[in-house]
Amino acid sequence: MFRKLYENRKEITNILFLIYIIAVLSLTFVVRETMVFRTPHNRGVVTEPFRELQAMIEQPDHFFWFMQIALNVLLFIPFGFLLPCVSRYFRSSMAIVASGFMFSGFIETMQYITGRGLTEVDDIITNTTGAAIGAVIYWAAVVVKEKHRKEGILL
C-alpha cells in the first residue's frame, strides 16, 4: 500500500495543492460573508503596514489580534511547502515567496472587488511570511530527504 502511495506521490501532491487552494479561496470569500466581526460588502482598505501588530500591543484584546496575525501566517505555510512540490519552476525561495505575495495580493484585490472583508496590507505581509516559512520547511525536508537518500533510506 505504501509503495503505491509513493509511486503516486506527484498526483497526490497535486490533489492536495488543489484542495488547499480551494480551501483558502473558500475561507477568504465564502466564509467571509458569514463572519460576525466583518461587515458584508465592506470595501474598507487598510494600507498602514503592521497595523494589526500595533493593535495587538496596544489594545486589551491581545489574543484576537494575535490570532489574526498567526492565522494569516499559518494559512500560507502550506502554499510555500506545496508549490515547489507541484512544479519544479517554483523551487527557488524567491519564486515561492513572490508567488505567495502575488496569490495574497490576488485574494486582497478580489476581497476589495467583491466587498467581502477588508483589504489589508498586513494580510499580504503575513501571508507572504507564511509562504516564506513554508519554503524554509520545504528546503529543510529536501535536505533531510537527500541525507537519507545518501544513507540508503527511502523517503
JSON list of N, CA and C in Angstrom, two decimals, residues 1-13:
[
{"chain": "A", "resi": 1, "resn": "MET", "atom": "N", "xyz": [0.82, -1.19, 0.00]},
{"chain": "A", "resi": 1, "resn": "MET", "atom": "CA", "xyz": [0.00, 0.00, 0.00]},
{"chain": "A", "resi": 1, "resn": "MET", "atom": "C", "xyz": [0.87, 1.27, 0.00]},
{"chain": "A", "resi": 2, "resn": "PHE", "atom": "N", "xyz": [1.91, 1.28, 0.85]},
{"chain": "A", "resi": 2, "resn": "PHE", "atom": "CA", "xyz": [2.77, 2.46, 0.92]},
{"chain": "A", "resi": 2, "resn": "PHE", "atom": "C", "xyz": [3.57, 2.65, -0.37]},
{"chain": "A", "resi": 3, "resn": "ARG", "atom": "N", "xyz": [3.93, 1.55, -1.00]},
{"chain": "A", "resi": 3, "resn": "ARG", "atom": "CA", "xyz": [4.66, 1.64, -2.27]},
{"chain": "A", "resi": 3, "resn": "ARG", "atom": "C", "xyz": [3.77, 2.30, -3.33]},
{"chain": "A", "resi": 4, "resn": "LYS", "atom": "N", "xyz": [2.47, 1.94, -3.33]},
{"chain": "A", "resi": 4, "resn": "LYS", "atom": "CA", "xyz": [1.52, 2.53, -4.28]},
{"chain": "A", "resi": 4, "resn": "LYS", "atom": "C", "xyz": [1.39, 4.03, -4.03]},
{"chain": "A", "resi": 5, "resn": "LEU", "atom": "N", "xyz": [1.30, 4.43, -2.76]},
{"chain": "A", "resi": 5, "resn": "LEU", "atom": "CA", "xyz": [1.25, 5.85, -2.43]},
{"chain": "A", "resi": 5, "resn": "LEU", "atom": "C", "xyz": [2.52, 6.56, -2.88]},
{"chain": "A", "resi": 6, "resn": "TYR", "atom": "N", "xyz": [3.66, 5.92, -2.64]},
{"chain": "A", "resi": 6, "resn": "TYR", "atom": "CA", "xyz": [4.95, 6.51, -3.04]},
{"chain": "A", "resi": 6, "resn": "TYR", "atom": "C", "xyz": [5.01, 6.69, -4.55]},
{"chain": "A", "resi": 7, "resn": "GLU", "atom": "N", "xyz": [4.53, 5.71, -5.29]},
{"chain": "A", "resi": 7, "resn": "GLU", "atom": "CA", "xyz": [4.54, 5.78, -6.75]},
{"chain": "A", "resi": 7, "resn": "GLU", "atom": "C", "xyz": [3.61, 6.88, -7.27]},
{"chain": "A", "resi": 8, "resn": "ASN", "atom": "N", "xyz": [2.55, 7.17, -6.55]},
{"chain": "A", "resi": 8, "resn": "ASN", "atom": "CA", "xyz": [1.56, 8.17, -6.97]},
{"chain": "A", "resi": 8, "resn": "ASN", "atom": "C", "xyz": [1.73, 9.50, -6.22]},
{"chain": "A", "resi": 9, "resn": "ARG", "atom": "N", "xyz": [2.89, 9.73, -5.64]},
{"chain": "A", "resi": 9, "resn": "ARG", "atom": "CA", "xyz": [3.08, 10.92, -4.80]},
{"chain": "A", "resi": 9, "resn": "ARG", "atom": "C", "xyz": [2.88, 12.23, -5.55]},
{"chain": "A", "resi": 10, "resn": "LYS", "atom": "N", "xyz": [3.25, 12.29, -6.82]},
{"chain": "A", "resi": 10, "resn": "LYS", "atom": "CA", "xyz": [3.08, 13.52, -7.61]},
{"chain": "A", "resi": 10, "resn": "LYS", "atom": "C", "xyz": [1.60, 13.85, -7.77]},
{"chain": "A", "resi": 11, "resn": "GLU", "atom": "N", "xyz": [0.80, 12.84, -8.11]},
{"chain": "A", "resi": 11, "resn": "GLU", "atom": "CA", "xyz": [-0.64, 13.06, -8.27]},
{"chain": "A", "resi": 11, "resn": "GLU", "atom": "C", "xyz": [-1.28, 13.43, -6.93]},
{"chain": "A", "resi": 12, "resn": "ILE", "atom": "N", "xyz": [-0.84, 12.77, -5.87]},
{"chain": "A", "resi": 12, "resn": "ILE", "atom": "CA", "xyz": [-1.37, 13.06, -4.53]},
{"chain": "A", "resi": 12, "resn": "ILE", "atom": "C", "xyz": [-1.03, 14.49, -4.14]},
{"chain": "A", "resi": 13, "resn": "THR", "atom": "N", "xyz": [0.20, 14.91, -4.40]},
{"chain": "A", "resi": 13, "resn": "THR", "atom": "CA", "xyz": [0.62, 16.28, -4.09]},
{"chain": "A", "resi": 13, "resn": "THR", "atom": "C", "xyz": [-0.19, 17.30, -4.89]}
]
